[in-house]
PDB file of C-alpha atoms in Angstrom:
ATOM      1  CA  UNK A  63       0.000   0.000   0.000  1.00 86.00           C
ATOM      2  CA  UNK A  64       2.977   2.362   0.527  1.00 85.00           C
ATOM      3  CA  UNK A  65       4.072   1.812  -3.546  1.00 86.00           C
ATOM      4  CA  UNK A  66       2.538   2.507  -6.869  1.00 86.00           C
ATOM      5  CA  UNK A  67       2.703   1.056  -9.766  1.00 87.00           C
ATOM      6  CA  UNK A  68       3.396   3.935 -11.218  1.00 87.00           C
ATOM      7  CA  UNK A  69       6.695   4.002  -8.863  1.00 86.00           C
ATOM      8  CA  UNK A  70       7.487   0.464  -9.847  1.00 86.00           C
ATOM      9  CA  UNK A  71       7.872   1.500 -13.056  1.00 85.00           C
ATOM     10  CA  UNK A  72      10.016   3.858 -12.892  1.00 84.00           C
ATOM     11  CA  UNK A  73      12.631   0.742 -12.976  1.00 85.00           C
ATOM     12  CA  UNK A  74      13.800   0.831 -16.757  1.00 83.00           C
ATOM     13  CA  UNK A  75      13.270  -3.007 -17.286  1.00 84.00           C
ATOM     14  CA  UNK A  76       9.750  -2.877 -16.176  1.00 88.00           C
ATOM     15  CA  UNK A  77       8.977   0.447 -18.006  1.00 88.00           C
ATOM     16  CA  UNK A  78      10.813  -0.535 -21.317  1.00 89.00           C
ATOM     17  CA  UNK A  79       8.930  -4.188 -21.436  1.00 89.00           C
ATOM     18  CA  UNK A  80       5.532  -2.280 -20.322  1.00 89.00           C
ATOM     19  CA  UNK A  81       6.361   0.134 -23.709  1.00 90.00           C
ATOM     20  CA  UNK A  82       6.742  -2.623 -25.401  1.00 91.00           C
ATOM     21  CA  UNK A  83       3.821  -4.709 -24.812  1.00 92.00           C
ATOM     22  CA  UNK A  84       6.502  -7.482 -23.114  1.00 92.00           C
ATOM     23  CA  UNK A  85       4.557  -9.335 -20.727  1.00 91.00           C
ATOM     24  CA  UNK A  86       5.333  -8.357 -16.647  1.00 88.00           C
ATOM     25  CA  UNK A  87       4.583 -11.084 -14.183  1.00 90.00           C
ATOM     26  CA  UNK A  88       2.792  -9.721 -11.009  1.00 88.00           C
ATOM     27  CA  UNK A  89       5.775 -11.807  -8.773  1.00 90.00           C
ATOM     28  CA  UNK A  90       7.998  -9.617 -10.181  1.00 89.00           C
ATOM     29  CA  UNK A  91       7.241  -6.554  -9.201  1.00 88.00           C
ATOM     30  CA  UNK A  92       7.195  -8.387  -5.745  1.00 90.00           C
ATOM     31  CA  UNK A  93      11.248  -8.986  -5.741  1.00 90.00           C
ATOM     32  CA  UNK A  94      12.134  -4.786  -5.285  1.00 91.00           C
ATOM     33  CA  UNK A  95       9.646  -4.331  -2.569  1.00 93.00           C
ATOM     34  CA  UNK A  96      10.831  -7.338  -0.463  1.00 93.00           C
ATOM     35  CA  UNK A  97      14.551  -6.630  -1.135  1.00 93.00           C
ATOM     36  CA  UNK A  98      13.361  -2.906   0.250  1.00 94.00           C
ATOM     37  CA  UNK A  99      11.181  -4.075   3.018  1.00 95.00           C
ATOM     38  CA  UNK A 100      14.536  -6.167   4.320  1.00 96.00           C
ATOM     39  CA  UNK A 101      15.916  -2.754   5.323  1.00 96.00           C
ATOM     40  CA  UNK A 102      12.937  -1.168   7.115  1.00 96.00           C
ATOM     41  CA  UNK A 103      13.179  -4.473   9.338  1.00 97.00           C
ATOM     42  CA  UNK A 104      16.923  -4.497  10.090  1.00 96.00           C
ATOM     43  CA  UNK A 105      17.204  -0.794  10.021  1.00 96.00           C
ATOM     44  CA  UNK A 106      19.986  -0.160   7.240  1.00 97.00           C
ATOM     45  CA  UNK A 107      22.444   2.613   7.447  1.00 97.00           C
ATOM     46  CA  UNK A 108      24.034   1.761   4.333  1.00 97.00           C
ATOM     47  CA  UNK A 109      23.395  -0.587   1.670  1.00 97.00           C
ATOM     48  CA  UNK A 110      25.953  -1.644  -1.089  1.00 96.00           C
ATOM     49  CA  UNK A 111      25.008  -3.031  -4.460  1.00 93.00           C
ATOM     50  CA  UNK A 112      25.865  -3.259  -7.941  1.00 91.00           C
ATOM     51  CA  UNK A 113      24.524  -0.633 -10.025  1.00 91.00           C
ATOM     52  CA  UNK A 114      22.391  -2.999 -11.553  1.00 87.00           C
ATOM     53  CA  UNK A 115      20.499  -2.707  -8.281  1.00 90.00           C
ATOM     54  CA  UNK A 116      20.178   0.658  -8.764  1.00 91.00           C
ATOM     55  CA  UNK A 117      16.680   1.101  -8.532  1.00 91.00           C
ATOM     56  CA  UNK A 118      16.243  -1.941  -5.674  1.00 92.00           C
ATOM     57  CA  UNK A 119      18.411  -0.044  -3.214  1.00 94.00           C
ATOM     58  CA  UNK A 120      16.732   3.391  -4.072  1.00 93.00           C
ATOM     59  CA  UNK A 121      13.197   1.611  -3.379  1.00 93.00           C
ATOM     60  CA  UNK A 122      14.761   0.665   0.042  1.00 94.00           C
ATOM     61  CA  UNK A 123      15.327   4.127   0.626  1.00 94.00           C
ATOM     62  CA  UNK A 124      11.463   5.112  -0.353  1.00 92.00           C
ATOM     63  CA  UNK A 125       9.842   2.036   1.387  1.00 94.00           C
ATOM     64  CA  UNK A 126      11.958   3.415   5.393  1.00 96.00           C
ATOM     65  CA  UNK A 127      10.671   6.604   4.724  1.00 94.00           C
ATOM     66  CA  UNK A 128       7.046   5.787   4.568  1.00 93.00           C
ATOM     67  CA  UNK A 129       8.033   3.360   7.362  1.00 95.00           C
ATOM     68  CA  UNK A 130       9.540   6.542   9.219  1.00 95.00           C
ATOM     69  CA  UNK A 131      13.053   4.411   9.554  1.00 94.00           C
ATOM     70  CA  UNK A 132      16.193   6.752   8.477  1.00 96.00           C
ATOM     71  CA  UNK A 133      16.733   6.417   5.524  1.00 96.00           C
ATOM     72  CA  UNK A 134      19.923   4.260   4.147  1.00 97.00           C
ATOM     73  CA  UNK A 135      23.068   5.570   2.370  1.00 97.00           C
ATOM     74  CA  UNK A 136      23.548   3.507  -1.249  1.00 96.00           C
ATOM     75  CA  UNK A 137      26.791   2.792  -2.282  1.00 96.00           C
ATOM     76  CA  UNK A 138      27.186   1.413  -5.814  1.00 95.00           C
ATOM     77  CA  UNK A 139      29.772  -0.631  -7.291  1.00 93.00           C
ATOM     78  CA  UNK A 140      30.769  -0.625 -10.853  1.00 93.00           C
ATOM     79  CA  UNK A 141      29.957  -4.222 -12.571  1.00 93.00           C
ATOM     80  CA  UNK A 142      33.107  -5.862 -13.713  1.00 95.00           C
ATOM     81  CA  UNK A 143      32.290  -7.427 -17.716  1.00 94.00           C
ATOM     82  CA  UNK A 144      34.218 -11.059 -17.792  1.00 93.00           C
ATOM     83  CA  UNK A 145      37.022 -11.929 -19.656  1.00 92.00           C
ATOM     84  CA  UNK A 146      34.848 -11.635 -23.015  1.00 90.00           C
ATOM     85  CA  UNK A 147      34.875  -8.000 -22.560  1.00 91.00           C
ATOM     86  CA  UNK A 148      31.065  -8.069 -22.985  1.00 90.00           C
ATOM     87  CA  UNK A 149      28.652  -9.901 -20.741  1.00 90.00           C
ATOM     88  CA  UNK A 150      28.950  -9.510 -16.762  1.00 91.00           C
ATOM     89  CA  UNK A 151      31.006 -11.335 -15.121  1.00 93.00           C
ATOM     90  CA  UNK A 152      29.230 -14.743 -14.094  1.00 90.00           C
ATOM     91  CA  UNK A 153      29.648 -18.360 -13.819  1.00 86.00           C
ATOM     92  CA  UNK A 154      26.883 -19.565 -15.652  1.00 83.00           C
ATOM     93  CA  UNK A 155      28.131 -17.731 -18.692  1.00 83.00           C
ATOM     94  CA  UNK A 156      31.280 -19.312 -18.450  1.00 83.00           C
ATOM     95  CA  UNK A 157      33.352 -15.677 -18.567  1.00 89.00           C
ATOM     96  CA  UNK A 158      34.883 -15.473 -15.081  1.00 92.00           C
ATOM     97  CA  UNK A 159      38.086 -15.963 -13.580  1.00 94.00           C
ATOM     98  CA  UNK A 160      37.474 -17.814 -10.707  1.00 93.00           C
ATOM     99  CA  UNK A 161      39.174 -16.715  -7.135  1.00 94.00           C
ATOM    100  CA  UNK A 162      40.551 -20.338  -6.180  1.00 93.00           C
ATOM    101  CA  UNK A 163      41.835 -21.514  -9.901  1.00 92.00           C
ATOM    102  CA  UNK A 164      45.064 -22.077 -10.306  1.00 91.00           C
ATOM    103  CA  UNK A 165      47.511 -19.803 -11.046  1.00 94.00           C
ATOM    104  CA  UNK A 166      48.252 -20.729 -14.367  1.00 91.00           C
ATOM    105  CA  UNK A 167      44.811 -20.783 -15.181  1.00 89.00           C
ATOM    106  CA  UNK A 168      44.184 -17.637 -13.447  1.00 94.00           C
ATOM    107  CA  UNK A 169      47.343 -16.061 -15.499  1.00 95.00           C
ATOM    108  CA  UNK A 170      45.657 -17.167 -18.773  1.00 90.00           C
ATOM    109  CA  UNK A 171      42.186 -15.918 -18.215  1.00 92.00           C
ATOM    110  CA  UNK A 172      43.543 -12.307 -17.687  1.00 95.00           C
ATOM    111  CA  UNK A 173      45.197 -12.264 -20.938  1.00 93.00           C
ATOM    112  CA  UNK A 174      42.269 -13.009 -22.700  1.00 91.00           C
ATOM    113  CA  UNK A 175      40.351  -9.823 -21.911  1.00 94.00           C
ATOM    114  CA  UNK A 176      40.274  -7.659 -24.157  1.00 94.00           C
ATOM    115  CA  UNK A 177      42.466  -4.078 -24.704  1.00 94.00           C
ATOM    116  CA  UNK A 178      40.067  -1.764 -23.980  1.00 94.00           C
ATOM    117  CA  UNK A 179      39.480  -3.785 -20.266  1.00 96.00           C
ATOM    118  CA  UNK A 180      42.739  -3.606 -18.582  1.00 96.00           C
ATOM    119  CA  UNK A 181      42.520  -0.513 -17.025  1.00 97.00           C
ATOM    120  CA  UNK A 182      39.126  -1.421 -15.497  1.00 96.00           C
ATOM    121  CA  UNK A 183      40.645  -4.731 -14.508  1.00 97.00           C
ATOM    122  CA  UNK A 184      43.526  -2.847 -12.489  1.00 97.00           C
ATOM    123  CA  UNK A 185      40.854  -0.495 -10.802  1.00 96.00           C
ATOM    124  CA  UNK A 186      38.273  -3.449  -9.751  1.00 95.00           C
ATOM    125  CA  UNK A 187      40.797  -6.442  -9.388  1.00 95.00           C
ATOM    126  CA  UNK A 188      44.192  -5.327  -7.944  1.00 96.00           C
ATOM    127  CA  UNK A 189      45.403  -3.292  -4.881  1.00 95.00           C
ATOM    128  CA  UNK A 190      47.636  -0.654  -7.165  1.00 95.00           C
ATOM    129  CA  UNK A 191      47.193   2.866  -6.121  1.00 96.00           C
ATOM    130  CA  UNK A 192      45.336   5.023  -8.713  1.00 96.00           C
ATOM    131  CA  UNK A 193      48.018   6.993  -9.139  1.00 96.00           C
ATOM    132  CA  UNK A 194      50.162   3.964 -10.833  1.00 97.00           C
ATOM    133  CA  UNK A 195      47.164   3.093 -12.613  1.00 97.00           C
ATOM    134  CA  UNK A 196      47.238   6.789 -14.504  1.00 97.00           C
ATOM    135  CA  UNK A 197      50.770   5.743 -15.164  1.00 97.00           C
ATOM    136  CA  UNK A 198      50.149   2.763 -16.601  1.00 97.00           C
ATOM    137  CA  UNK A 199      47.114   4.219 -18.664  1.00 96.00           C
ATOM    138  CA  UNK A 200      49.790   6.584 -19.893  1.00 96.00           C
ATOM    139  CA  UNK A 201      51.907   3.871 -21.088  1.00 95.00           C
ATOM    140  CA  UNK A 202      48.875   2.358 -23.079  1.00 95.00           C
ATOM    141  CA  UNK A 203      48.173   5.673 -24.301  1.00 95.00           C
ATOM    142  CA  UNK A 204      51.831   5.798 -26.022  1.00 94.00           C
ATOM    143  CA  UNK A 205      51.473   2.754 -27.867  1.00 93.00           C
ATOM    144  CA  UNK A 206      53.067   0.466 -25.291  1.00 94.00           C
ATOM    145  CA  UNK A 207      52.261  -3.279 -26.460  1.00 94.00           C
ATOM    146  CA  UNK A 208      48.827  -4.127 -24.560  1.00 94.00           C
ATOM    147  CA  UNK A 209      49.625  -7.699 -24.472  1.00 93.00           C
ATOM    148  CA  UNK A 210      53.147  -6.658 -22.057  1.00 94.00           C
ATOM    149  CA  UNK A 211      50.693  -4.453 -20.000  1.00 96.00           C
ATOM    150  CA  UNK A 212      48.368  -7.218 -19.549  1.00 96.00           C
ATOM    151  CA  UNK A 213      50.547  -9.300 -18.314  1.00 95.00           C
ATOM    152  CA  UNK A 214      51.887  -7.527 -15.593  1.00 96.00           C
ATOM    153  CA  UNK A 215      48.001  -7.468 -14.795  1.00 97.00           C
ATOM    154  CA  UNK A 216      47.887 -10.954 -14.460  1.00 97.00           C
ATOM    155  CA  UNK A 217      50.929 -11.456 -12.265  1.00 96.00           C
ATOM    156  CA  UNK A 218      49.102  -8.874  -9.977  1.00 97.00           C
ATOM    157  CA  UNK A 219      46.000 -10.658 -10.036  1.00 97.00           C
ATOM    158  CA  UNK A 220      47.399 -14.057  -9.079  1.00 97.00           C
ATOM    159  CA  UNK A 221      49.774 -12.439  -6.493  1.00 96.00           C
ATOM    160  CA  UNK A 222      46.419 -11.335  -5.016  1.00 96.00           C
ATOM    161  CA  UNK A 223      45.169 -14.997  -4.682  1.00 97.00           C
ATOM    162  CA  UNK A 224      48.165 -17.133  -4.332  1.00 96.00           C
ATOM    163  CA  UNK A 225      51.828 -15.550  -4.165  1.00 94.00           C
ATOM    164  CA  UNK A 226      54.575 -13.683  -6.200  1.00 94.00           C
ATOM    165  CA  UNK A 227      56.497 -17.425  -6.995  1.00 95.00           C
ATOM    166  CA  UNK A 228      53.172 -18.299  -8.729  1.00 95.00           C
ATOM    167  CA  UNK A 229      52.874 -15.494 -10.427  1.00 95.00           C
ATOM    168  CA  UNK A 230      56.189 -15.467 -11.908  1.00 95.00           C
ATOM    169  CA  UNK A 231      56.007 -19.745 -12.742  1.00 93.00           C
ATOM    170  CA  UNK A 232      52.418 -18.717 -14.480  1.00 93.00           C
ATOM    171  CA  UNK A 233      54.250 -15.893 -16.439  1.00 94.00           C
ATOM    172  CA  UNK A 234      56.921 -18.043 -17.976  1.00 91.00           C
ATOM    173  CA  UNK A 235      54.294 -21.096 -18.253  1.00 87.00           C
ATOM    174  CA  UNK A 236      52.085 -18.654 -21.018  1.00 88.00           C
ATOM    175  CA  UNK A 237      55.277 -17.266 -22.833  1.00 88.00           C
ATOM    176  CA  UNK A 238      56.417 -20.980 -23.310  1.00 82.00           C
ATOM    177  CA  UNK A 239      53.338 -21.889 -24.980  1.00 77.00           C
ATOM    178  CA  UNK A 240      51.986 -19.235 -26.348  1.00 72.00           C
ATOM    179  CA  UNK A 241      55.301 -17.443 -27.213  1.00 71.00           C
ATOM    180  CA  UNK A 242      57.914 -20.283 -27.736  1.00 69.00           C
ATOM    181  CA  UNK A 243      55.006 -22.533 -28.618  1.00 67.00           C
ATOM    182  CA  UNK A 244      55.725 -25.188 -26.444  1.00 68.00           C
ATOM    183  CA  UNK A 245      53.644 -27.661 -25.071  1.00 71.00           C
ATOM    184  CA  UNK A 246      53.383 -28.389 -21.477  1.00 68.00           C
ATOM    185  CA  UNK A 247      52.356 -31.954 -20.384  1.00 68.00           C
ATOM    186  CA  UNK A 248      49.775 -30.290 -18.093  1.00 70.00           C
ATOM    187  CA  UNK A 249      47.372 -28.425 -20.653  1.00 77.00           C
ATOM    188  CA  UNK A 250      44.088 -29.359 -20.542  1.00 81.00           C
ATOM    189  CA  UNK A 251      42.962 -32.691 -22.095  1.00 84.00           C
ATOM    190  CA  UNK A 252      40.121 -34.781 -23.605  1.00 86.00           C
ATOM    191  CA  UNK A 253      38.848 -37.737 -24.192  1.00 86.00           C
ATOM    192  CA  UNK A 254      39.143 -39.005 -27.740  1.00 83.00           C
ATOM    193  CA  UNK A 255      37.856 -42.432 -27.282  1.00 80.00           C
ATOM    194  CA  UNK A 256      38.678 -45.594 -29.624  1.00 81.00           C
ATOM    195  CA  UNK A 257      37.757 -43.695 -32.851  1.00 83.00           C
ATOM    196  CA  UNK A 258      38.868 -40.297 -32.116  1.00 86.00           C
ATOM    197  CA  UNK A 259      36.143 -37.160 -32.429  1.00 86.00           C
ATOM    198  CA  UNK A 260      34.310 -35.673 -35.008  1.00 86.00           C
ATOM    199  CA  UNK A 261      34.202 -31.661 -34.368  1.00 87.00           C
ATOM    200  CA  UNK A 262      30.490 -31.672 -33.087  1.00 84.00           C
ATOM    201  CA  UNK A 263      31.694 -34.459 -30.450  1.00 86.00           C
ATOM    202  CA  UNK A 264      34.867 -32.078 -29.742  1.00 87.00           C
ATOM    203  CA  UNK A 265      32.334 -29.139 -29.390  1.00 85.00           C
ATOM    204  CA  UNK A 266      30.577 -30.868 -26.630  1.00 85.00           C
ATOM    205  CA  UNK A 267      33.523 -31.810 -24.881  1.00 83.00           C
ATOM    206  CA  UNK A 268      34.276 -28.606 -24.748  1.00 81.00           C
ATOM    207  CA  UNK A 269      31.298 -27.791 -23.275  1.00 79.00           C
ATOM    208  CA  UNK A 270      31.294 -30.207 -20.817  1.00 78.00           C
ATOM    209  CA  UNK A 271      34.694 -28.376 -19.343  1.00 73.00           C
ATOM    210  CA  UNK A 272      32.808 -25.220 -19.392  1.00 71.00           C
ATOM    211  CA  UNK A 273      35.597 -24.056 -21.734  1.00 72.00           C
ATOM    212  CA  UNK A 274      33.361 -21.525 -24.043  1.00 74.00           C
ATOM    213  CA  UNK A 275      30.345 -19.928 -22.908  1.00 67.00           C
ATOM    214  CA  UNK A 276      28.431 -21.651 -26.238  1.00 76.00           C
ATOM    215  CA  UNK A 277      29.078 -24.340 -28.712  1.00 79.00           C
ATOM    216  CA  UNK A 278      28.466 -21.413 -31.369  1.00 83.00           C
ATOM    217  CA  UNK A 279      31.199 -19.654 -30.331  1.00 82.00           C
ATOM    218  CA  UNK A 280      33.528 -22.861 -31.389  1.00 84.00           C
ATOM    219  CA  UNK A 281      32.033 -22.935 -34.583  1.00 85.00           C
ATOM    220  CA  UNK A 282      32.735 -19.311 -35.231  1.00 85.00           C
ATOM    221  CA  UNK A 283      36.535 -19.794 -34.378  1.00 85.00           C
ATOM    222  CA  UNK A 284      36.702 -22.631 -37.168  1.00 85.00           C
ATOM    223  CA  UNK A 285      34.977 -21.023 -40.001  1.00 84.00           C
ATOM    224  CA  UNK A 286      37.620 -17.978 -39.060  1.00 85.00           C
ATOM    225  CA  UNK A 287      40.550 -20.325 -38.971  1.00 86.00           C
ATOM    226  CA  UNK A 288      41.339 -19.984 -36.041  1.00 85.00           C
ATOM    227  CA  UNK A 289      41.378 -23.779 -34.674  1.00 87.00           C
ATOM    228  CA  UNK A 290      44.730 -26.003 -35.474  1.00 86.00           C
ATOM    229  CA  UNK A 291      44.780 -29.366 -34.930  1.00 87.00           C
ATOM    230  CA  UNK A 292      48.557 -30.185 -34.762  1.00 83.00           C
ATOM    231  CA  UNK A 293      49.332 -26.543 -35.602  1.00 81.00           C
ATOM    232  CA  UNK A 294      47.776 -27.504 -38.970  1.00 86.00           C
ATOM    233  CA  UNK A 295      44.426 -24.941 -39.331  1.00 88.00           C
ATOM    234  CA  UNK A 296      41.315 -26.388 -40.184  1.00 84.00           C
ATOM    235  CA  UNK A 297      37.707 -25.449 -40.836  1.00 84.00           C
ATOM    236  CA  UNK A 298      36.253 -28.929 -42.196  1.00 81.00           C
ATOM    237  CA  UNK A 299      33.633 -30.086 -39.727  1.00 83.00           C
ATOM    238  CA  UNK A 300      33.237 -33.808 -41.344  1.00 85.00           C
ATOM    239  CA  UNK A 301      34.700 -36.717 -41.080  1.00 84.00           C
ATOM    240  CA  UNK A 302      37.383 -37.561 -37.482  1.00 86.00           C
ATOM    241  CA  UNK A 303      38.258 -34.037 -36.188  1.00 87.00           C
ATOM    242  CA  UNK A 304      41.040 -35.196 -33.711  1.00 86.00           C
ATOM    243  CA  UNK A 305      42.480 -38.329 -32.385  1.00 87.00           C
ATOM    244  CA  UNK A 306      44.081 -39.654 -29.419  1.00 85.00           C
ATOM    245  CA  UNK A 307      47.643 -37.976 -28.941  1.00 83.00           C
ATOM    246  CA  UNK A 308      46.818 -34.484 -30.887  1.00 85.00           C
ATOM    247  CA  UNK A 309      47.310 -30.761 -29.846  1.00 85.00           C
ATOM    248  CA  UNK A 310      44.440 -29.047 -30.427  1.00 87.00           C
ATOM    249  CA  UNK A 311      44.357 -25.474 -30.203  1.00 86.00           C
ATOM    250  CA  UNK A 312      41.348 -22.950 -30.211  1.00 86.00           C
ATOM    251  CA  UNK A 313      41.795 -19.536 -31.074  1.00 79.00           C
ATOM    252  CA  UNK A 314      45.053 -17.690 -29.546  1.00 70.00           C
ATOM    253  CA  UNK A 315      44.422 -18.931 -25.323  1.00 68.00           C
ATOM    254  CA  UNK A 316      42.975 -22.318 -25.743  1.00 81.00           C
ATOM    255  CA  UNK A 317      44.904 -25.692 -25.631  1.00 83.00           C
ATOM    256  CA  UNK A 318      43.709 -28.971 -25.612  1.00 87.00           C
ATOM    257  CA  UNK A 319      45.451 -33.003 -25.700  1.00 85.00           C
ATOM    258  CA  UNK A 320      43.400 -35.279 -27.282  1.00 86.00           C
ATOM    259  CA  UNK A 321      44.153 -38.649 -25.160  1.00 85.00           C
TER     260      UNK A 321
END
């Protein structure tokens, strides 16, 4: 009784689907007043969100003042896109680094964000003082090679979660193969069975690991050549793809053994 609809939607998702004849479910509209009601009962002084919550924390606000509860302070945070530079950052999409990974595999899930992210990596995701991070900006601003930039993002990053020694091992583990092209008996493998895979098998292997966020996406990296199967490029999806004892690499981070 203390909202209107009208109030409701004020949120753009519910005003932009309402415009657009997109159907609203009645629970929904449920979700921001509960969220809001939570700190009229335990009497919030300050709430922190994402600013996707945006309009959930400012309804918090509205719903203590017609409960005559001081109002809350709302702090938002900046959402951090994953490592495909696009989506936010979120398991189920498959795009995140994740805190407790390895550091090898943290090291090469930094360098596959993209330019235009690693000074919004630095900010969100290391302890440098802002001051450096203008520096550094600086440095990408003169035409300093990204890539070198990047990584001294990711041996920050894994310092963060493990320690400098793993940082440094990760470093020299992604210039060996990606660099000096050699293989390490620890890269990530799959099972090729009796027969060996066709590519739609290979595609759901990947999959399974979680590897891309969609079986699309593979597809899209062969038709642009950018799969090799023994450093040999291929875009043919018929016939055996791989076989027990190949390399397979997908795009310029990805490595697979076939066993």
């Amino acid at each position: 009784s203390h909202c209107t609809v009208a109030r409701i939607l004020e949120r753009d998702d519910f005003s932009n689907r309402f415009h657009n004849h997109q159907p609203i479910a009645v629970h929904e509209f449920f979700y921001p007043l509960m969220q809001a009601y939570d700190s009229v009962v335990i009497k919030a002084d300050i709430e922190i969100g994402g600013t996707d919550q945006t309009f959930n924390i400012l309804m918090g606000r509205n719903i203590q003042r017609d409960y005559n509860v001081d109002v809350q302070i709302a702090l938002f945070m900046p959402l951090l896109e994953g490592i495909d530079g696009v989506e936010k950052m979120s398991k189920s999409l498959g795009n995140y680094i994740g805190v407790s990974e390895s550091p090898e595999i943290m090291f090469e899930k930094v360098m596959k964000i993209p330019d235009d992210k690693i000074i919004k990596y630095y900010n969100l995701c290391t302890d440098i003082h802002p001051d450096d991070i203008a520096k550094i900006e600086q440095r990408l601003n003169a035409g300093e090679n990204p890539r070198d930039i990047k990584m001294e993002l990711a041996g920050e990053i894994v310092k963060l979660y493990h320690d400098e020694q793993s940082a440094i091992d990760a470093r020299e583990r992604f210039v060996s193969i990606y660099q000096k092209n050699i293989i390490p008996d620890d890269v990530p493998t799959i099972d090729g069975g009796a027969n060996g895979l066709t590519f739609l098998e290979f595609v759901d292997a990947l999959a399974n690991q979680n590897a891309y966020k969609s079986k699309s996406e593979v597809r899209r990296i062969l038709q642009q050549g950018g799969i090799k199967v023994n450093d040999i490029v291929t875009t043919s999806m018929d016939g055996v793809f791989c076989k027990s004892g190949d390399i397979v690499k997908v795009g310029k981070k990805s490595i697979f053994k076939i066993i």
